[in-house]
Amino acid sequence: VGVSFEETFSVSHLLLPDRQSAHTRLLDLTPLSKACLQNDAYEQLYNFTHFNPVQTQCFHVCYHSDYNVLMGAPTGSGKTIVAELCLFRLFNEHPGMKAIYVAPLKALSRERMLDWGERIGRKLGRTVVELTGDFTPDVSALAKADVIVTTPEKWDGISRHWQHRNYVTKVGLVIIDEIHLLGQDRGPILEVIVSRMRYIS
């Protein structure tokens, strides 16, 4: 037919990758005191008086809501404490529900197990169980656990048969460490875990 037309439109309102940062700006907030936890047992776990800027900014959403959180911050910025705020929320508001901590390496799982076994386990009286290639607790131990520290492959295998494993359906919080590995070889396993746990919930 040989018909053509031109339309001019502006793209200045679009968020282009090279012009807009994907990061949440760190706000200039007054550091929160650990007394905001309003729980003496939780406060005694920490030898500092105030949360750092990253923790202060995340405090409300982690400790007072059930929103999903994707936390990306430099090493040493206190991401583990942010994860613990989510744990405390689960303990306070959803008793009887379990937390799963997924770490990509057995060494990281072991490190977290030693730390939380002492602080969350002994000091708070919660049951922390390790589920990796080296440690496979029995079903009763998993059923009684408040926190399960595991690896992607192990939790993938356990959660596949979730209809027959009551403790899998009682998961109220999933913490995935080193989530940037989603783009590497083990990424598909992490993706399956997240999708499955969202489906179960």
PDB file of C-alpha atoms in Angstrom:
ATOM      1  CA  VAL A   1       0.000   0.000   0.000  1.00  0.00           C
ATOM      2  CA  GLY A   2       2.995   2.292   0.639  1.00  0.00           C
ATOM      3  CA  VAL A   3       1.580   4.090   3.706  1.00  0.00           C
ATOM      4  CA  SER A   4       3.957   5.290   6.440  1.00  0.00           C
ATOM      5  CA  PHE A   5       3.683   7.615   9.413  1.00  0.00           C
ATOM      6  CA  GLU A   6       5.909   9.077  12.130  1.00  0.00           C
ATOM      7  CA  GLU A   7       5.128   9.581  15.813  1.00  0.00           C
ATOM      8  CA  THR A   8       7.403  11.511  18.168  1.00  0.00           C
ATOM      9  CA  PHE A   9       7.373  10.552  21.838  1.00  0.00           C
ATOM     10  CA  SER A  10       9.563  11.329  24.851  1.00  0.00           C
ATOM     11  CA  VAL A  11      11.570   8.709  26.750  1.00  0.00           C
ATOM     12  CA  SER A  12      12.842  11.130  29.397  1.00  0.00           C
ATOM     13  CA  HIS A  13      10.498   9.642  32.026  1.00  0.00           C
ATOM     14  CA  LEU A  14      11.798   6.078  31.572  1.00  0.00           C
ATOM     15  CA  LEU A  15      14.148   4.610  34.166  1.00  0.00           C
ATOM     16  CA  LEU A  16      17.120   3.684  32.034  1.00  0.00           C
ATOM     17  CA  PRO A  17      19.830   1.474  33.598  1.00  0.00           C
ATOM     18  CA  ASP A  18      22.697   3.869  32.920  1.00  0.00           C
ATOM     19  CA  ARG A  19      20.826   6.875  34.330  1.00  0.00           C
ATOM     20  CA  GLN A  20      19.038   5.493  37.379  1.00  0.00           C
ATOM     21  CA  SER A  21      20.590   3.658  40.315  1.00  0.00           C
ATOM     22  CA  ALA A  22      18.933   0.391  41.319  1.00  0.00           C
ATOM     23  CA  HIS A  23      20.025   0.880  44.919  1.00  0.00           C
ATOM     24  CA  THR A  24      17.897   2.199  47.739  1.00  0.00           C
ATOM     25  CA  ARG A  25      19.507   5.378  48.991  1.00  0.00           C
ATOM     26  CA  LEU A  26      20.849   5.113  52.540  1.00  0.00           C
ATOM     27  CA  LEU A  27      18.883   7.689  54.494  1.00  0.00           C
ATOM     28  CA  ASP A  28      20.460  10.015  57.041  1.00  0.00           C
ATOM     29  CA  LEU A  29      18.608   8.531  60.008  1.00  0.00           C
ATOM     30  CA  THR A  30      19.373   8.764  63.702  1.00  0.00           C
ATOM     31  CA  PRO A  31      20.717   5.318  64.722  1.00  0.00           C
ATOM     32  CA  LEU A  32      18.123   3.264  66.570  1.00  0.00           C
ATOM     33  CA  SER A  33      18.904   2.010  70.050  1.00  0.00           C
ATOM     34  CA  LYS A  34      18.730  -1.732  70.572  1.00  0.00           C
ATOM     35  CA  ALA A  35      16.112  -0.910  73.219  1.00  0.00           C
ATOM     36  CA  CYS A  36      13.688  -0.631  70.250  1.00  0.00           C
ATOM     37  CA  LEU A  37      13.570  -4.424  70.339  1.00  0.00           C
ATOM     38  CA  GLN A  38      11.598  -4.094  73.600  1.00  0.00           C
ATOM     39  CA  ASN A  39      12.807  -7.520  74.657  1.00  0.00           C
ATOM     40  CA  ASP A  40      15.573  -7.931  77.240  1.00  0.00           C
ATOM     41  CA  ALA A  41      16.618 -11.369  75.948  1.00  0.00           C
ATOM     42  CA  TYR A  42      17.093 -10.049  72.405  1.00  0.00           C
ATOM     43  CA  GLU A  43      18.929  -6.942  73.598  1.00  0.00           C
ATOM     44  CA  GLN A  44      21.416  -9.009  75.600  1.00  0.00           C
ATOM     45  CA  LEU A  45      22.518 -10.837  72.436  1.00  0.00           C
ATOM     46  CA  TYR A  46      24.271  -7.680  71.232  1.00  0.00           C
ATOM     47  CA  ASN A  47      27.262  -5.916  72.752  1.00  0.00           C
ATOM     48  CA  PHE A  48      26.521  -2.614  70.996  1.00  0.00           C
ATOM     49  CA  THR A  49      24.059   0.086  72.045  1.00  0.00           C
ATOM     50  CA  HIS A  50      22.747   1.233  68.645  1.00  0.00           C
ATOM     51  CA  PHE A  51      22.085  -0.367  65.263  1.00  0.00           C
ATOM     52  CA  ASN A  52      24.199   0.817  62.339  1.00  0.00           C
ATOM     53  CA  PRO A  53      22.685   2.890  59.457  1.00  0.00           C
ATOM     54  CA  VAL A  54      21.802  -0.143  57.295  1.00  0.00           C
ATOM     55  CA  GLN A  55      20.147  -1.950  60.208  1.00  0.00           C
ATOM     56  CA  THR A  56      18.362   1.228  61.316  1.00  0.00           C
ATOM     57  CA  GLN A  57      16.868   1.725  57.866  1.00  0.00           C
ATOM     58  CA  CYS A  58      15.686  -1.904  57.659  1.00  0.00           C
ATOM     59  CA  PHE A  59      14.513  -2.206  61.271  1.00  0.00           C
ATOM     60  CA  HIS A  60      10.827  -1.397  60.865  1.00  0.00           C
ATOM     61  CA  VAL A  61      10.153  -3.568  57.811  1.00  0.00           C
ATOM     62  CA  CYS A  62      12.000  -6.552  59.327  1.00  0.00           C
ATOM     63  CA  TYR A  63      10.856  -6.329  62.950  1.00  0.00           C
ATOM     64  CA  HIS A  64       7.336  -4.945  62.542  1.00  0.00           C
ATOM     65  CA  SER A  65       6.079  -6.377  59.250  1.00  0.00           C
ATOM     66  CA  ASP A  66       5.941  -9.589  57.233  1.00  0.00           C
ATOM     67  CA  TYR A  67       7.057  -8.053  53.945  1.00  0.00           C
ATOM     68  CA  ASN A  68       9.579  -9.875  51.768  1.00  0.00           C
ATOM     69  CA  VAL A  69      13.008  -8.214  51.857  1.00  0.00           C
ATOM     70  CA  LEU A  70      15.896  -8.392  49.391  1.00  0.00           C
ATOM     71  CA  MET A  71      18.956  -7.159  51.253  1.00  0.00           C
ATOM     72  CA  GLY A  72      22.093  -6.228  49.340  1.00  0.00           C
ATOM     73  CA  ALA A  73      24.885  -4.492  51.213  1.00  0.00           C
ATOM     74  CA  PRO A  74      28.708  -4.693  51.435  1.00  0.00           C
ATOM     75  CA  THR A  75      30.470  -7.323  53.523  1.00  0.00           C
ATOM     76  CA  GLY A  76      30.569  -6.301  57.174  1.00  0.00           C
ATOM     77  CA  SER A  77      27.526  -4.024  56.964  1.00  0.00           C
ATOM     78  CA  GLY A  78      25.461  -6.103  59.382  1.00  0.00           C
ATOM     79  CA  LYS A  79      23.229  -8.178  57.107  1.00  0.00           C
ATOM     80  CA  THR A  80      23.223 -11.077  59.585  1.00  0.00           C
ATOM     81  CA  ILE A  81      21.698  -8.864  62.272  1.00  0.00           C
ATOM     82  CA  VAL A  82      19.021  -7.783  59.780  1.00  0.00           C
ATOM     83  CA  ALA A  83      18.255 -11.497  59.255  1.00  0.00           C
ATOM     84  CA  GLU A  84      18.054 -11.916  63.032  1.00  0.00           C
ATOM     85  CA  LEU A  85      15.471  -9.105  63.217  1.00  0.00           C
ATOM     86  CA  CYS A  86      13.335 -11.201  60.848  1.00  0.00           C
ATOM     87  CA  LEU A  87      13.882 -14.231  63.110  1.00  0.00           C
ATOM     88  CA  PHE A  88      12.720 -12.265  66.149  1.00  0.00           C
ATOM     89  CA  ARG A  89       9.614 -11.171  64.236  1.00  0.00           C
ATOM     90  CA  LEU A  90       8.831 -14.832  63.515  1.00  0.00           C
ATOM     91  CA  PHE A  91       9.361 -15.821  67.165  1.00  0.00           C
ATOM     92  CA  ASN A  92       7.161 -12.951  68.402  1.00  0.00           C
ATOM     93  CA  GLU A  93       4.289 -13.032  65.929  1.00  0.00           C
ATOM     94  CA  HIS A  94       4.213 -16.568  64.511  1.00  0.00           C
ATOM     95  CA  PRO A  95       4.962 -19.037  67.321  1.00  0.00           C
ATOM     96  CA  GLY A  96       5.244 -22.614  66.155  1.00  0.00           C
ATOM     97  CA  MET A  97       6.537 -21.613  62.724  1.00  0.00           C
ATOM     98  CA  LYS A  98      10.078 -22.455  61.607  1.00  0.00           C
ATOM     99  CA  ALA A  99      12.852 -20.438  59.999  1.00  0.00           C
ATOM    100  CA  ILE A 100      15.104 -21.864  57.274  1.00  0.00           C
ATOM    101  CA  TYR A 101      18.555 -20.400  56.723  1.00  0.00           C
ATOM    102  CA  VAL A 102      20.034 -21.466  53.370  1.00  0.00           C
ATOM    103  CA  ALA A 103      23.764 -20.960  52.773  1.00  0.00           C
ATOM    104  CA  PRO A 104      25.508 -22.020  49.553  1.00  0.00           C
ATOM    105  CA  LEU A 105      28.494 -23.627  51.290  1.00  0.00           C
ATOM    106  CA  LYS A 106      28.699 -26.142  54.123  1.00  0.00           C
ATOM    107  CA  ALA A 107      31.396 -23.971  55.713  1.00  0.00           C
ATOM    108  CA  LEU A 108      28.991 -21.003  55.874  1.00  0.00           C
ATOM    109  CA  SER A 109      26.264 -23.225  57.282  1.00  0.00           C
ATOM    110  CA  ARG A 110      28.664 -24.506  59.929  1.00  0.00           C
ATOM    111  CA  GLU A 111      29.731 -20.983  60.862  1.00  0.00           C
ATOM    112  CA  ARG A 112      26.115 -19.862  61.199  1.00  0.00           C
ATOM    113  CA  MET A 113      25.264 -23.016  63.167  1.00  0.00           C
ATOM    114  CA  LEU A 114      28.046 -22.350  65.693  1.00  0.00           C
ATOM    115  CA  ASP A 115      26.986 -18.721  66.125  1.00  0.00           C
ATOM    116  CA  TRP A 116      23.218 -19.243  66.281  1.00  0.00           C
ATOM    117  CA  GLY A 117      23.561 -22.481  68.232  1.00  0.00           C
ATOM    118  CA  GLU A 118      25.115 -20.419  71.014  1.00  0.00           C
ATOM    119  CA  ARG A 119      23.139 -17.176  70.731  1.00  0.00           C
ATOM    120  CA  ILE A 120      19.721 -18.250  69.416  1.00  0.00           C
ATOM    121  CA  GLY A 121      19.908 -21.767  70.849  1.00  0.00           C
ATOM    122  CA  ARG A 122      21.502 -21.542  74.278  1.00  0.00           C
ATOM    123  CA  LYS A 123      20.724 -17.914  75.169  1.00  0.00           C
ATOM    124  CA  LEU A 124      17.180 -17.724  73.760  1.00  0.00           C
ATOM    125  CA  GLY A 125      16.260 -21.348  74.380  1.00  0.00           C
ATOM    126  CA  ARG A 126      15.386 -22.028  70.743  1.00  0.00           C
ATOM    127  CA  THR A 127      16.240 -25.248  68.904  1.00  0.00           C
ATOM    128  CA  VAL A 128      18.713 -24.753  66.051  1.00  0.00           C
ATOM    129  CA  VAL A 129      19.402 -27.758  63.808  1.00  0.00           C
ATOM    130  CA  GLU A 130      21.962 -28.236  61.031  1.00  0.00           C
ATOM    131  CA  LEU A 131      20.857 -30.040  57.863  1.00  0.00           C
ATOM    132  CA  THR A 132      23.758 -30.446  55.432  1.00  0.00           C
ATOM    133  CA  GLY A 133      25.606 -33.264  53.691  1.00  0.00           C
ATOM    134  CA  ASP A 134      27.594 -33.842  56.897  1.00  0.00           C
ATOM    135  CA  PHE A 135      24.649 -33.628  59.319  1.00  0.00           C
ATOM    136  CA  THR A 136      21.250 -35.208  58.739  1.00  0.00           C
ATOM    137  CA  PRO A 137      19.093 -35.062  61.875  1.00  0.00           C
ATOM    138  CA  ASP A 138      16.135 -37.372  62.253  1.00  0.00           C
ATOM    139  CA  VAL A 139      12.585 -36.332  61.449  1.00  0.00           C
ATOM    140  CA  SER A 140      11.666 -35.662  65.079  1.00  0.00           C
ATOM    141  CA  ALA A 141      14.613 -33.253  65.470  1.00  0.00           C
ATOM    142  CA  LEU A 142      13.545 -31.365  62.335  1.00  0.00           C
ATOM    143  CA  ALA A 143       9.939 -31.278  63.540  1.00  0.00           C
ATOM    144  CA  LYS A 144      11.013 -29.757  66.881  1.00  0.00           C
ATOM    145  CA  ALA A 145      13.479 -27.273  65.381  1.00  0.00           C
ATOM    146  CA  ASP A 146      12.802 -23.537  65.470  1.00  0.00           C
ATOM    147  CA  VAL A 147      15.630 -22.763  63.033  1.00  0.00           C
ATOM    148  CA  ILE A 148      17.047 -25.112  60.387  1.00  0.00           C
ATOM    149  CA  VAL A 149      20.456 -24.230  58.920  1.00  0.00           C
ATOM    150  CA  THR A 150      20.895 -25.943  55.553  1.00  0.00           C
ATOM    151  CA  THR A 151      22.329 -25.866  52.029  1.00  0.00           C
ATOM    152  CA  PRO A 152      20.349 -25.378  48.782  1.00  0.00           C
ATOM    153  CA  GLU A 153      20.748 -28.972  47.600  1.00  0.00           C
ATOM    154  CA  LYS A 154      19.717 -30.435  50.947  1.00  0.00           C
ATOM    155  CA  TRP A 155      16.633 -28.247  51.345  1.00  0.00           C
ATOM    156  CA  ASP A 156      15.662 -28.857  47.729  1.00  0.00           C
ATOM    157  CA  GLY A 157      15.708 -32.603  48.374  1.00  0.00           C
ATOM    158  CA  ILE A 158      13.780 -32.309  51.651  1.00  0.00           C
ATOM    159  CA  SER A 159      11.141 -29.871  50.407  1.00  0.00           C
ATOM    160  CA  ARG A 160      10.335 -31.814  47.212  1.00  0.00           C
ATOM    161  CA  HIS A 161       8.113 -34.150  49.207  1.00  0.00           C
ATOM    162  CA  TRP A 162       6.566 -31.381  51.299  1.00  0.00           C
ATOM    163  CA  GLN A 163       3.089 -32.954  51.190  1.00  0.00           C
ATOM    164  CA  HIS A 164       4.433 -35.835  53.329  1.00  0.00           C
ATOM    165  CA  ARG A 165       6.650 -33.717  55.598  1.00  0.00           C
ATOM    166  CA  ASN A 166       4.614 -31.647  58.015  1.00  0.00           C
ATOM    167  CA  TYR A 167       7.622 -29.625  59.217  1.00  0.00           C
ATOM    168  CA  VAL A 168       8.161 -28.216  55.703  1.00  0.00           C
ATOM    169  CA  THR A 169       4.656 -26.734  55.678  1.00  0.00           C
ATOM    170  CA  LYS A 170       5.387 -25.017  59.005  1.00  0.00           C
ATOM    171  CA  VAL A 171       8.119 -22.809  57.552  1.00  0.00           C
ATOM    172  CA  GLY A 172       7.308 -19.156  58.174  1.00  0.00           C
ATOM    173  CA  LEU A 173      10.628 -17.553  57.188  1.00  0.00           C
ATOM    174  CA  VAL A 174      13.251 -18.364  54.559  1.00  0.00           C
ATOM    175  CA  ILE A 175      16.620 -16.595  54.733  1.00  0.00           C
ATOM    176  CA  ILE A 176      18.877 -17.151  51.721  1.00  0.00           C
ATOM    177  CA  ASP A 177      22.484 -16.034  52.112  1.00  0.00           C
ATOM    178  CA  GLU A 178      24.672 -15.097  49.119  1.00  0.00           C
ATOM    179  CA  ILE A 179      21.607 -14.737  46.869  1.00  0.00           C
ATOM    180  CA  HIS A 180      23.803 -13.244  44.126  1.00  0.00           C
ATOM    181  CA  LEU A 181      24.744 -16.852  43.300  1.00  0.00           C
ATOM    182  CA  LEU A 182      21.355 -17.014  41.575  1.00  0.00           C
ATOM    183  CA  GLY A 183      23.162 -16.220  38.332  1.00  0.00           C
ATOM    184  CA  GLN A 184      25.710 -19.030  38.697  1.00  0.00           C
ATOM    185  CA  ASP A 185      25.671 -22.839  38.479  1.00  0.00           C
ATOM    186  CA  ARG A 186      23.573 -23.363  41.605  1.00  0.00           C
ATOM    187  CA  GLY A 187      21.120 -20.628  40.669  1.00  0.00           C
ATOM    188  CA  PRO A 188      18.400 -22.973  39.375  1.00  0.00           C
ATOM    189  CA  ILE A 189      18.303 -24.788  42.730  1.00  0.00           C
ATOM    190  CA  LEU A 190      17.850 -21.507  44.612  1.00  0.00           C
ATOM    191  CA  GLU A 191      15.146 -20.501  42.152  1.00  0.00           C
ATOM    192  CA  VAL A 192      13.300 -23.793  42.686  1.00  0.00           C
ATOM    193  CA  ILE A 193      13.518 -23.419  46.482  1.00  0.00           C
ATOM    194  CA  VAL A 194      12.083 -19.890  46.406  1.00  0.00           C
ATOM    195  CA  SER A 195       9.290 -20.868  44.006  1.00  0.00           C
ATOM    196  CA  ARG A 196       8.382 -23.978  45.980  1.00  0.00           C
ATOM    197  CA  MET A 197       8.325 -22.205  49.352  1.00  0.00           C
ATOM    198  CA  ARG A 198       6.131 -19.434  47.905  1.00  0.00           C
ATOM    199  CA  TYR A 199       3.770 -22.101  46.562  1.00  0.00           C
ATOM    200  CA  ILE A 200       3.635 -23.958  49.884  1.00  0.00           C
ATOM    201  CA  SER A 201       2.920 -20.754  51.800  1.00  0.00           C
TER     202      SER A 201
END
